[in-house]
Short mmCIF file of C-alpha atoms and ligand atoms in Angstrom, two decimals:
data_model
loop_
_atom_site.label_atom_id
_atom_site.label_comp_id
_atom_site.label_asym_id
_atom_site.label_seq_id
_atom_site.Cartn_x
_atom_site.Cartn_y
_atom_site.Cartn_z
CA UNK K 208 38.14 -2.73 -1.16
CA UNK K 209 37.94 0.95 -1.22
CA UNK K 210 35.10 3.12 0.11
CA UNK K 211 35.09 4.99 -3.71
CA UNK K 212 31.31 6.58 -4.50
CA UNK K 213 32.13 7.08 -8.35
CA UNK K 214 33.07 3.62 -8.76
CA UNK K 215 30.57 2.10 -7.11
CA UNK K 216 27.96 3.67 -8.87
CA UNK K 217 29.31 3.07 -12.09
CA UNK K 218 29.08 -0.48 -10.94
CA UNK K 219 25.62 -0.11 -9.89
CA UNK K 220 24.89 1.16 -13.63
CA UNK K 221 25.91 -1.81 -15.08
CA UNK K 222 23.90 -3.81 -12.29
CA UNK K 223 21.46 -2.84 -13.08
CA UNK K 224 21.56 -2.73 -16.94
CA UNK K 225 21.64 -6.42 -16.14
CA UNK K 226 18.48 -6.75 -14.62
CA UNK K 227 16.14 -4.89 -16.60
CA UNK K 228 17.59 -7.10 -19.61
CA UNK K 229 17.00 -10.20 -17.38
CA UNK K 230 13.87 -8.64 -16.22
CA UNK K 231 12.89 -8.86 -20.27
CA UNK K 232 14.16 -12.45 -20.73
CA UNK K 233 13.70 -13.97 -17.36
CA UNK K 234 10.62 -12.49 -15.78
CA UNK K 235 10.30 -14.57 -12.97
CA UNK K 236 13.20 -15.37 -11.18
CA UNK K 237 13.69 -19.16 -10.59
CA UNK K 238 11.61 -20.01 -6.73
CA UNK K 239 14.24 -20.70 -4.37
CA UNK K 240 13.64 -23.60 -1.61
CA UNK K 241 14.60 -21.91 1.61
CA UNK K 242 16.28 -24.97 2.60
CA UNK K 243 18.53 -24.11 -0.51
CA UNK K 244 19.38 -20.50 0.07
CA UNK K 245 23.26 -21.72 1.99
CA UNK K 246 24.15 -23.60 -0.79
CA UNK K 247 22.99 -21.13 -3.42
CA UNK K 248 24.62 -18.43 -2.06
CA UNK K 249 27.74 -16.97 -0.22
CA UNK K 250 26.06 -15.19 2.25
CA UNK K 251 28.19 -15.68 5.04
CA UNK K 252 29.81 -12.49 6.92
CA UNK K 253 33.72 -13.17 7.70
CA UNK K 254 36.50 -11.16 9.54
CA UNK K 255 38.18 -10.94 6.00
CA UNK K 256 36.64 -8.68 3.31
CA UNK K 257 36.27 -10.60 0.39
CA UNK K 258 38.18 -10.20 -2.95
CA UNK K 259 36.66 -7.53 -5.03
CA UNK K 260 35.80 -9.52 -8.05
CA UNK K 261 34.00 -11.93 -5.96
CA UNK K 262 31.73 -9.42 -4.06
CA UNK K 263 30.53 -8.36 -7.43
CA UNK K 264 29.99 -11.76 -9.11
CA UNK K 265 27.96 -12.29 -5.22
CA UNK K 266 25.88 -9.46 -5.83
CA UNK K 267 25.13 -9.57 -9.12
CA UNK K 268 23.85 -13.15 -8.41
CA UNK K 269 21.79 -11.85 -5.55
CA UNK K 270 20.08 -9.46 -8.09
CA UNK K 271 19.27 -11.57 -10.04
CA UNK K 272 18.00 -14.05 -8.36
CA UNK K 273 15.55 -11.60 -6.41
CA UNK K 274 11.67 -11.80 -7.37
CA UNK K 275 11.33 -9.34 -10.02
CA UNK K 276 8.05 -7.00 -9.03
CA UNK K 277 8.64 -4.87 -11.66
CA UNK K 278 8.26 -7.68 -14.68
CA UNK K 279 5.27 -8.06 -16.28
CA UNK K 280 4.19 -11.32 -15.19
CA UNK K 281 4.31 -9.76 -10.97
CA UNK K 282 0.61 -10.04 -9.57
CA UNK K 283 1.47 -11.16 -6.67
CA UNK K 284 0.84 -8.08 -4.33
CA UNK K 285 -0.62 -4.26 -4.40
CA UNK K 286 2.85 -2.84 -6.02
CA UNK K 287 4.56 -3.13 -9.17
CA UNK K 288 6.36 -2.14 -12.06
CA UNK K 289 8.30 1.23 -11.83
CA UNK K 290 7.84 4.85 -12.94
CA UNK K 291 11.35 6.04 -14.13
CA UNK K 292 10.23 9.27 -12.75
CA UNK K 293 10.12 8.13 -9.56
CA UNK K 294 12.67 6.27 -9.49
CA UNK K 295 15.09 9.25 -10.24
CA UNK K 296 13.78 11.01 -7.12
CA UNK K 297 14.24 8.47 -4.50
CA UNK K 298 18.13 7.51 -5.83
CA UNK K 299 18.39 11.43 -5.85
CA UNK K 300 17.15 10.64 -1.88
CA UNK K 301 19.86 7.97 -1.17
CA UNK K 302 22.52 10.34 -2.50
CA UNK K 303 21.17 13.63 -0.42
CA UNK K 304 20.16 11.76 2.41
CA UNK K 305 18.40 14.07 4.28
CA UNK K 306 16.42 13.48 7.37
CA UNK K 307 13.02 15.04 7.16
CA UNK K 308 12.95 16.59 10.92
CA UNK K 309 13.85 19.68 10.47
CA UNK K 310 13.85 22.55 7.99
CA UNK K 311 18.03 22.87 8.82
CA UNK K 312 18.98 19.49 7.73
CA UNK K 313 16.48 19.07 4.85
CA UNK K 314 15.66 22.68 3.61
CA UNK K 315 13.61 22.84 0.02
CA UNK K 316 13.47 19.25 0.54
CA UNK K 317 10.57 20.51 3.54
CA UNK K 318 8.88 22.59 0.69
CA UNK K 319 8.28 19.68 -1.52
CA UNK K 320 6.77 17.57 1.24
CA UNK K 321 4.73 20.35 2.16
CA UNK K 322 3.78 20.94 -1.46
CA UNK K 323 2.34 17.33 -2.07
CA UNK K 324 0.46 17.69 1.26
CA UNK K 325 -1.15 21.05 -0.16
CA UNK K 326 -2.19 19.62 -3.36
CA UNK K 327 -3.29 16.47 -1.82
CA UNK K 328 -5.78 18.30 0.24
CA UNK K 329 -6.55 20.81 -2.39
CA UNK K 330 -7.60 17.51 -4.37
CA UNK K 331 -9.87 16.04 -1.57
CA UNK K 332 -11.28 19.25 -0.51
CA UNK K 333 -10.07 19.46 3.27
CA UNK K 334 -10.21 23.06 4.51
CA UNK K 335 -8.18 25.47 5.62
CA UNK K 336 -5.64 24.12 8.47
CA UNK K 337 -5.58 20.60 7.27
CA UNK K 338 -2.10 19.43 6.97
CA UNK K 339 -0.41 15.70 7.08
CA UNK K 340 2.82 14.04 6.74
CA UNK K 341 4.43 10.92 5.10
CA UNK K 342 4.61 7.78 7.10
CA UNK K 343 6.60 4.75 6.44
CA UNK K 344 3.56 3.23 5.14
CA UNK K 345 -0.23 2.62 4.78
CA UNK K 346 0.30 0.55 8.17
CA UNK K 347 1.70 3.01 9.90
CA UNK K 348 -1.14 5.72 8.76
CA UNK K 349 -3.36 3.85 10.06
CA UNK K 350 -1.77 3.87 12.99
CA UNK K 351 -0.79 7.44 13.38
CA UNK K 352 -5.10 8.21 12.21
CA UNK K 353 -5.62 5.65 15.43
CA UNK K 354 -3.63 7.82 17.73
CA UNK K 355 -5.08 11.12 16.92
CA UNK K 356 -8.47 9.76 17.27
CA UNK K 357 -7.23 8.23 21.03
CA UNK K 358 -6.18 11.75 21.82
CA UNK K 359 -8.59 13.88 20.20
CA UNK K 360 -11.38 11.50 22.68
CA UNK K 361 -9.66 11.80 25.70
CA UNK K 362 -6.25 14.43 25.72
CA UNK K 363 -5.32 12.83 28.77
CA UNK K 364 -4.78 9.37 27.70
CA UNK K 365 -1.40 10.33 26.27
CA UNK K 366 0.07 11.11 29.80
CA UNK K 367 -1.71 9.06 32.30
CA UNK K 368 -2.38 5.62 29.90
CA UNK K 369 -5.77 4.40 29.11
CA UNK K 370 -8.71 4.67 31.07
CA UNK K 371 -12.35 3.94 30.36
CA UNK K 372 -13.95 1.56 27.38
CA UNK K 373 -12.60 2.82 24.11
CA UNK K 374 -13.86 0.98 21.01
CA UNK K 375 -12.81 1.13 17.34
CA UNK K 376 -14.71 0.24 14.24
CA UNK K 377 -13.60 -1.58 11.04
CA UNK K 378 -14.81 -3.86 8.74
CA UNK K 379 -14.33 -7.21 8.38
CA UNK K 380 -12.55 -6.83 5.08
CA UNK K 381 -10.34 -4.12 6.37
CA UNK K 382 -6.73 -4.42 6.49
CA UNK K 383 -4.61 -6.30 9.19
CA UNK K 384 -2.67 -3.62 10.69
CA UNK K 385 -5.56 -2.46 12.16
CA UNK K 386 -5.29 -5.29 14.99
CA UNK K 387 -1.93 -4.67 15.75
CA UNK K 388 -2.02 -1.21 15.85
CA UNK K 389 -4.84 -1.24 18.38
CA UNK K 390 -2.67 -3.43 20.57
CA UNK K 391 0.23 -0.56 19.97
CA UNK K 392 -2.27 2.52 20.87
CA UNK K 393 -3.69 0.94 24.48
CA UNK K 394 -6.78 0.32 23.13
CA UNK K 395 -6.20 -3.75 23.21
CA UNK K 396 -7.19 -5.99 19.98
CA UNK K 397 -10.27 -7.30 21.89
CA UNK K 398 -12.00 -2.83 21.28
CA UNK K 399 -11.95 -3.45 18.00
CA UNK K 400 -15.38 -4.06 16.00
CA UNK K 401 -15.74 -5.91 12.70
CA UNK K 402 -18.36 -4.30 10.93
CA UNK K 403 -20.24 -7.18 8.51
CA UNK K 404 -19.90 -6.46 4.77
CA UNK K 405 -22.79 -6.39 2.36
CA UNK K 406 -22.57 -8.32 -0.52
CA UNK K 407 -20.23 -6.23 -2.43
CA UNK K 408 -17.36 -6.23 0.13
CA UNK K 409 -18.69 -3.02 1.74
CA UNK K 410 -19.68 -1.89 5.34
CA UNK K 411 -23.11 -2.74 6.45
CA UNK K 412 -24.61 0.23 6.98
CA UNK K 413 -27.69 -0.69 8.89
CA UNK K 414 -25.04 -3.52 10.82
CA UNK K 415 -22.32 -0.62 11.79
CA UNK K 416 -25.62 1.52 13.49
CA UNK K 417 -26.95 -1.52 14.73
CA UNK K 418 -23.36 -2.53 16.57
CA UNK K 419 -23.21 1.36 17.73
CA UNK K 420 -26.51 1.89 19.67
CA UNK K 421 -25.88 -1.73 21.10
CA UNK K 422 -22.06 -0.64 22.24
CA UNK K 423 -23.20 2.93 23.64
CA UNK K 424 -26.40 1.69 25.52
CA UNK K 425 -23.65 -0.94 27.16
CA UNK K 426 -21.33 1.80 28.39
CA UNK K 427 -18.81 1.88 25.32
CA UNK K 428 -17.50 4.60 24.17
CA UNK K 429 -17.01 4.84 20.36
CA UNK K 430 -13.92 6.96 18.98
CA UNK K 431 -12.96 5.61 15.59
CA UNK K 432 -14.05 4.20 12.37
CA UNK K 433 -11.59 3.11 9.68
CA UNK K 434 -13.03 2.38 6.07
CA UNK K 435 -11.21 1.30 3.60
CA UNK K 436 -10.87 2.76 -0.36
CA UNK K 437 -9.86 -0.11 -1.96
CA UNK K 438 -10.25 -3.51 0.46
CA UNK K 439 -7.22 -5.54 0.20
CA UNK K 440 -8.66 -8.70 -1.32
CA UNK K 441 -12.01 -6.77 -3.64
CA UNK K 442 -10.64 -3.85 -3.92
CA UNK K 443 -14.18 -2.50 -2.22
CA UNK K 444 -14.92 1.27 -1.37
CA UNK K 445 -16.63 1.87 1.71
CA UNK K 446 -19.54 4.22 1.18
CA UNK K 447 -17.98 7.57 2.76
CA UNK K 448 -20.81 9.32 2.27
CA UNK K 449 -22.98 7.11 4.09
CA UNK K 450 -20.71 6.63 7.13
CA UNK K 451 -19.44 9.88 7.15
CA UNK K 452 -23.27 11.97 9.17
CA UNK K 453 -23.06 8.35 11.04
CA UNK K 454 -19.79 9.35 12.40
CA UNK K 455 -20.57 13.07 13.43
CA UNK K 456 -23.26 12.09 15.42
CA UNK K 457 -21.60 10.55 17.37
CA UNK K 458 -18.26 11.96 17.57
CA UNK K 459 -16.45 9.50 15.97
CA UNK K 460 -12.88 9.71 14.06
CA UNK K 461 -13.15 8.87 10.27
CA UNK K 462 -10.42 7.44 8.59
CA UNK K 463 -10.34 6.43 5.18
CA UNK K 464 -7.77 3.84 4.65
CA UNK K 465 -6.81 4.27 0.47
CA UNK K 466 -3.81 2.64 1.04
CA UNK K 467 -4.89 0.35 -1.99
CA UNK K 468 -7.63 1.82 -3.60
CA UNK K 469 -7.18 5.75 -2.73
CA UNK K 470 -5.49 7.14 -5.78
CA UNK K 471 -8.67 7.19 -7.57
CA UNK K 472 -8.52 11.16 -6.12
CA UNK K 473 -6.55 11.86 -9.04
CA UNK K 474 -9.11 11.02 -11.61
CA UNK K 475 -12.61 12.69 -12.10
CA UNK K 476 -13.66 9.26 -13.77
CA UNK K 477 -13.66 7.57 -10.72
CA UNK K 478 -12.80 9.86 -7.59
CA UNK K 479 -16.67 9.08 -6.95
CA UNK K 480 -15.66 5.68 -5.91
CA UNK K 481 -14.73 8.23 -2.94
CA UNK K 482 -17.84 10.61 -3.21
CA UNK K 483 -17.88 12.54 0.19
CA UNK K 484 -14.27 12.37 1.34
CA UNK K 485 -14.33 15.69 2.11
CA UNK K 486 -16.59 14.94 5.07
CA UNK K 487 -13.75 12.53 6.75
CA UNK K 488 -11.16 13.21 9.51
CA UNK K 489 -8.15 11.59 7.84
CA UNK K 490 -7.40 9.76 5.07
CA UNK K 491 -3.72 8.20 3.78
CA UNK K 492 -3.28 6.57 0.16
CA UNK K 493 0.18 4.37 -1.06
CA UNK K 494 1.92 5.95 -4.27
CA UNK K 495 3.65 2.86 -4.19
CA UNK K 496 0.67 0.51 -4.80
CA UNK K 497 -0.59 1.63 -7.86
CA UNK K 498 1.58 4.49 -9.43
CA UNK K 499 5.05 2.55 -9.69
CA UNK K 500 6.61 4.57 -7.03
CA UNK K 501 9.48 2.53 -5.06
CA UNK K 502 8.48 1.16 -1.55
CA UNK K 503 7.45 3.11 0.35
CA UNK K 504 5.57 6.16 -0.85
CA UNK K 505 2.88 6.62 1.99
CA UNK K 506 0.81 9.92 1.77
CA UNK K 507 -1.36 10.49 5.48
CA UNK K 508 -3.37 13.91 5.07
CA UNK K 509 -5.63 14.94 8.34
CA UNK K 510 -8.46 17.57 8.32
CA UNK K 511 -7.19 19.80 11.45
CA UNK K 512 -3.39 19.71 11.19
CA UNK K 513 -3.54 20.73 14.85
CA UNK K 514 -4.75 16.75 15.63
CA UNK K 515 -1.54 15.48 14.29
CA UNK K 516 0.57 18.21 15.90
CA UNK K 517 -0.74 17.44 19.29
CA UNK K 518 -0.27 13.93 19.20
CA UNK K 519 3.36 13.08 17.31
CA UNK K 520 4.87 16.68 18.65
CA UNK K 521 7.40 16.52 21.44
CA UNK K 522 9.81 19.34 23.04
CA UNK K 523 13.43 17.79 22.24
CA UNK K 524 16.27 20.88 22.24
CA UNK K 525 18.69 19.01 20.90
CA UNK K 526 16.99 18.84 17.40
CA UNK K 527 14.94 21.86 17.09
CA UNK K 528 17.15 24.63 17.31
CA UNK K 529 15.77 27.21 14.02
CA UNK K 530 12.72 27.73 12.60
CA UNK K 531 9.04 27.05 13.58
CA UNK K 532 6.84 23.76 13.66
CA UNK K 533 5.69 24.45 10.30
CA UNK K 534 9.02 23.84 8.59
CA UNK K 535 10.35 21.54 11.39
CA UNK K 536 8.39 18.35 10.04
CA UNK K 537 9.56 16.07 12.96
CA UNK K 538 6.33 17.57 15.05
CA UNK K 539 4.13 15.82 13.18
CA UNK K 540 5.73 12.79 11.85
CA UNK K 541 6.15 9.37 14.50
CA UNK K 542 10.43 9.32 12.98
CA UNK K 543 12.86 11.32 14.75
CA UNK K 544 15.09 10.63 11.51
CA UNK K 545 12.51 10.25 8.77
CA UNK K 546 14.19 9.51 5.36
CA UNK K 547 12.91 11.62 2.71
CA UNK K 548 10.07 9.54 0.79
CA UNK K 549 8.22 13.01 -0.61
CA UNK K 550 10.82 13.37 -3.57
CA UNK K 551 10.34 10.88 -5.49
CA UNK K 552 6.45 11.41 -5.43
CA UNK K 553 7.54 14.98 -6.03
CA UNK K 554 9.46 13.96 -9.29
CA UNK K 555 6.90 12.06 -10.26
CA UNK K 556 3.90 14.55 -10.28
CA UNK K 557 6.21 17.56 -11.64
CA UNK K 558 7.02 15.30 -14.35
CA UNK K 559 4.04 14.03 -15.68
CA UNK K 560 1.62 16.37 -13.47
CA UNK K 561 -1.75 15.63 -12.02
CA UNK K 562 -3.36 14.50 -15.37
CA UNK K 563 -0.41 12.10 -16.15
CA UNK K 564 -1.32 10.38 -12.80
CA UNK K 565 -5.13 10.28 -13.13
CA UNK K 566 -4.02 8.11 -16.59
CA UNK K 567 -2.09 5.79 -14.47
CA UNK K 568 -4.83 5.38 -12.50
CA UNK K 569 -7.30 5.05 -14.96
CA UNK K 570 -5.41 2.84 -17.43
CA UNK K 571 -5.39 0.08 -14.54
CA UNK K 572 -9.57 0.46 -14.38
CA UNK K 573 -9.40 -0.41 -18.10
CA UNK K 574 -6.95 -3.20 -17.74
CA UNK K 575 -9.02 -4.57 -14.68
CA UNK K 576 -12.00 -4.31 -17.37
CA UNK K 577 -9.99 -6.04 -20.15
CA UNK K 578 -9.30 -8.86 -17.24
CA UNK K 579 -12.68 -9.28 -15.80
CA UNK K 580 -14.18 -9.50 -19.27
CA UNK K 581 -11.96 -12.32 -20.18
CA UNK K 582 -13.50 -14.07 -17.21
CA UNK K 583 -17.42 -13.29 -17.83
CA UNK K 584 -16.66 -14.25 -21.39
CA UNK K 585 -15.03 -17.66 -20.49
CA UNK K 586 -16.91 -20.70 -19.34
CA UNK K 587 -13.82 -22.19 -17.83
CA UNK K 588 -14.13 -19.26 -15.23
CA UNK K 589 -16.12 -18.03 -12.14
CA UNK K 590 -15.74 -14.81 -11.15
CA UNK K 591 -16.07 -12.99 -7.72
CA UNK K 592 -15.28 -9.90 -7.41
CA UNK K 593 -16.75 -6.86 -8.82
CA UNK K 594 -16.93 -3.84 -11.14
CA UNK K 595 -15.19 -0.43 -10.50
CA UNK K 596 -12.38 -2.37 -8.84
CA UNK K 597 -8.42 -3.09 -9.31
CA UNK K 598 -8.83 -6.51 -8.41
CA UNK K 599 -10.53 -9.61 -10.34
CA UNK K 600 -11.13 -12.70 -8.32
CA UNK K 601 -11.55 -15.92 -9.86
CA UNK K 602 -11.15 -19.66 -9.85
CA UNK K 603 -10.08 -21.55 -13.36
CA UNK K 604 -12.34 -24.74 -13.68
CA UNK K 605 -12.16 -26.80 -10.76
CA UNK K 606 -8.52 -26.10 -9.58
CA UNK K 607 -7.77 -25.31 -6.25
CA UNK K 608 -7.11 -21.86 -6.30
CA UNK K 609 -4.14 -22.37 -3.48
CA UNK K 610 -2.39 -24.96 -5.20
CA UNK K 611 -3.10 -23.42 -8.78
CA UNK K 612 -0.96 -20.37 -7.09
CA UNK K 613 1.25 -22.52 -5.44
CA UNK K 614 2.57 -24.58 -8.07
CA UNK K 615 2.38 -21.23 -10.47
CA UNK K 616 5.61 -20.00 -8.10
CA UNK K 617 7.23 -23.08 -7.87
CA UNK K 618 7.57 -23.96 -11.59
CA UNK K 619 8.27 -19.89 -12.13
CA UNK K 620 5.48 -19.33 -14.24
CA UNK K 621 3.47 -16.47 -12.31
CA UNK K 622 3.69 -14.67 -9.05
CA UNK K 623 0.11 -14.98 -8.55
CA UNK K 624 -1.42 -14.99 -5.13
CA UNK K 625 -5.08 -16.08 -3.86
CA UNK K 626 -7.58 -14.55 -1.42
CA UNK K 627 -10.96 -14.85 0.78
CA UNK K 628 -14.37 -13.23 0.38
CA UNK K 629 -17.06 -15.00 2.88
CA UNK K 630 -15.48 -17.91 2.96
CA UNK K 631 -14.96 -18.48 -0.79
CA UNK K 632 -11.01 -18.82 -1.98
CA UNK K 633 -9.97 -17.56 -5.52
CA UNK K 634 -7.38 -16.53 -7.21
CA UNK K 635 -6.78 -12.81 -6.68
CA UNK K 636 -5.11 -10.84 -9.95
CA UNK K 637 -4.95 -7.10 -8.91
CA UNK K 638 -3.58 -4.83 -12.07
CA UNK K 639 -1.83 -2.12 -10.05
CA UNK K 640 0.96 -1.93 -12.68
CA UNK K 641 0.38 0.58 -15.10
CA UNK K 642 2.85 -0.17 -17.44
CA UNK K 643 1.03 -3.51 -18.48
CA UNK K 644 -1.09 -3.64 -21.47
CA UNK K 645 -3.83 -5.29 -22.26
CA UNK K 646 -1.87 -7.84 -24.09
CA UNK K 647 0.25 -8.25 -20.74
CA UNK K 648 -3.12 -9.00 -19.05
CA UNK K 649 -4.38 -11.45 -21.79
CA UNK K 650 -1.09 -12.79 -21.56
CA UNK K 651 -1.16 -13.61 -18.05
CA UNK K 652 -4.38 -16.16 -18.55
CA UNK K 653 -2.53 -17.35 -21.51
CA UNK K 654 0.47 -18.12 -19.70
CA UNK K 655 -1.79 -19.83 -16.58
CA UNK K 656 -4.19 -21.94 -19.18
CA UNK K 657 -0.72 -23.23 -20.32
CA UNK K 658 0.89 -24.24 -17.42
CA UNK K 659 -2.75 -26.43 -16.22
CA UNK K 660 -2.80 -27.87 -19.55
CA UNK K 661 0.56 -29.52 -18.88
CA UNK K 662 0.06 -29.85 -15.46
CA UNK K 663 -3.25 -31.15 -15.15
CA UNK K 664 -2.63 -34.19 -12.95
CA UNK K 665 -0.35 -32.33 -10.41
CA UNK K 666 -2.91 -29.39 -9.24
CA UNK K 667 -5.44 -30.10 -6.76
CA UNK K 668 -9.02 -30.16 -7.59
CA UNK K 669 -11.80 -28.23 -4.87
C1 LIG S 199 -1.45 -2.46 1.60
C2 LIG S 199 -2.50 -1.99 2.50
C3 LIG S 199 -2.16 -1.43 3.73
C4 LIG S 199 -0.77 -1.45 4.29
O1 LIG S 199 0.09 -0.60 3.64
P1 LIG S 199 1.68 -0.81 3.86
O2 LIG S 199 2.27 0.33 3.15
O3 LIG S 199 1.99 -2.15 3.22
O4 LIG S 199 1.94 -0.83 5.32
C5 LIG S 199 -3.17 -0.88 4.51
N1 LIG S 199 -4.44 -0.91 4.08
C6 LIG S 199 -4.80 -1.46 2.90
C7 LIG S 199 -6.23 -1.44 2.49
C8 LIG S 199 -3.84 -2.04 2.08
O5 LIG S 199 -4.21 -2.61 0.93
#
């Protein structure tokens, strides 16, 4: 088979004219038993290329037979759906295929990174000499925010390793990179403290002071708190405002992890879900949670640009050979070669502009509203979780909210998934795509009421 661009892509067209008309009649794709997948497919690599007309029927199958996250009956994690917009930037990216390093290899393509940055900080109200980059994800801005705390406490600690009793701050309902990234930065998963949540999923206040004066009168040294704009499972917004004089006091990194929750910035009906942002050290949302950009869209912006200069910048003649550090994006970024992810997010926001998104953003509030409504209003239901939130927890009568999920996937109803709040499971349904409607939302609890109706005897009871 020929290496032949124009053909391939006119295959690729009519690939994927396929699936968005199977997306429409099949919307979940049929669960496949691992212990199936050999038989299923031809997956096998050979010393032979295979005949042409076979690859294609192979991949086509493949498609097709992938989980669809972009159908309307996808709950099952913080993405879905897709913004056309977006999705004409990043194939724009493939094609290109710049690396984001340096101002030589990716040229304008610097400028429009830059330019989201800008208008990101404009939005949040950083001042001047804040700055940022994007990383391959919300873990990894977590982790980059982790390291310039590290360094900002002790500039040595980059060159000579970890010394002295370094403890970070999180709460319990914070997200799990945050372990494994204190392993990664020296600091050791056992420096970590897990702040106790109030009854709304939120930071203790009085609990996170508490835990402080204890640490510091026992020799600890503080560095770093990361609160969360959106918790994974509620959907909860730390109070900023509240933690952020905490923090000063005592010299402490904020981070605001919005990985989830953080594009309420784009909407002045609910940006005061993050009332005092302003006050915070960094702070990183995902465009491709809840604005339908492809995986991954990950925004980090810091306050003092300087912070994430000094700890991701690193002399290397080979690569920087014009131009200054401003332009040259691989001094602040933790990629040597860092695929482009700004463009699509670029496409996006020229297209439909900064209002367009707030919409997005808002139109999933109201579906969340239409959604947790339907549960108050319905005695079959308990609800958990709470308002101003993407994500409504609940159990349906006395099912087992794991096997309820479970069996959902298996007989390819639902891609539904469950969660945890002190100790109580529930079904979990976040509405992060905003292409649904509200009759996509009423549907969902119309599809799940008919699949226990006929399935009564096979789900567990609690
Ligand atoms: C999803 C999520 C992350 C991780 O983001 P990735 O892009 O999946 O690495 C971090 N924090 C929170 C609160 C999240 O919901």
């Amino acid at each position: 088979m020929q290496n032949d661009i124009k053909q391939d892509l006119q295959f690729f067209n009519e690939l994927i004219n396929d699936l968005i008309n199977d997306e429409l009649a099949n919307p979940i794709a049929k669960a496949i038993p691992t212990s199936e997948l050999n038989s299923k497919f031809d997956l096998e690599l050979k010393s032979s290329p295979a005949i042409a007309e076979d690859f294609k029927k192979e991949l086509k199958k493949l498609v097709l037979s992938t989980p669809k996250s972009s159908s309307k009956l996808f709950f099952n994690q913080l993405f879905g759906g897709r913004h056309s917009k977006a999705i004409l930037g990043d194939l724009l990216a493939v094609m290109l295929n710049n690396s984001m390093a340096t101002y030589k290899i990716a040229g304008p393509q610097v400028a429009v990174e830059k330019e989201i940055i800008k208008q990101v900080n404009k939005l949040i109200g950083y001042p001047e000499g804040c700055g940022g980059t994007f990383p391959t994800g919300g873990s990894m801005a977590n982790f980059m925010s982790l390291v310039m705390a590290r360094d900002k406490k002790d500039v040595e600690i980059k060159n000579k390793g970890m010394q002295g009793k370094l403890l970070a701050y999180t709460s319990e309902n914070s997200h799990y990179s945050l372990s494994k990234n204190t392993a990664f930065a020296g600091i050791g998963r056992d420096n970590i403290r897990y702040i106790k949540s109030n009854k709304v999923g939120q930071i203790d206040i009085l609990d996170f002071k508490k835990q402080l004066e204890n640490d510091i009168a026992n020799g600890f040294v503080p560095f770093y708190l990361n609160a969360t704009a959106g918790t994974t499972v509620l959907c909860a917004f730390d109070n900023l405002a509240e933690l952020s004089p905490i923090c000063k006091e005592h010299n402490i990194w904020l981070h605001v992890d919005g990985a989830f929750g953080g594009t309420v910035i784009f909407t002045d009906k609910y940006n005061h879900l993050v009332k005092g942002i302003e006050l915070t050290d960094s702070f990183c949302f995902n465009a491709h949670k809840t604005l339908g950009a492809p995986l991954s869209t990950s925004v980090i912006v810091v306050k003092d640009n300087r912070d994430l200069y000094n700890s991701f910048n690193n002399d290397a003649t080979y690569l920087y050979q014009t131009d200054d550090e401003n332009y040259n994006l691989g001094q602040t970024s933790f990629e040597c070669g860092r695929r482009n992810n700004a463009l699509k997010f670029w496409t996006l926001w020229k297209a439909i502009g900064t209002n367009g998104i707030g919409k997005i953003v808002e139109h999933e509030f109201q579906l969340a509203n239409t959604a947790r409504n339907y549960v108050k209003d319905n005695e079959d239901y308990t609800l958990y979780s709470f308002d101003n939130s993407l994500s409504i927890c609940f159990n349906y009568k006395d099912f087992d909210p794991e096997d309820l999920c479970t069996k959902l996937y298996q007989h390819n109803k639902l891609m539904i998934g469950f969660g945890y709040f002190l100790k109580q499971g529930f079904v979990r349904l976040v509405t992060i795509n905003g292409e649904n409607t509200n009759e996509n939302i009423l549907n969902f609890f119309k599809v799940l009421e008919g699949f226990v109706s006929q399935n009564t005897d096979i789900i567990k009871r609690t």
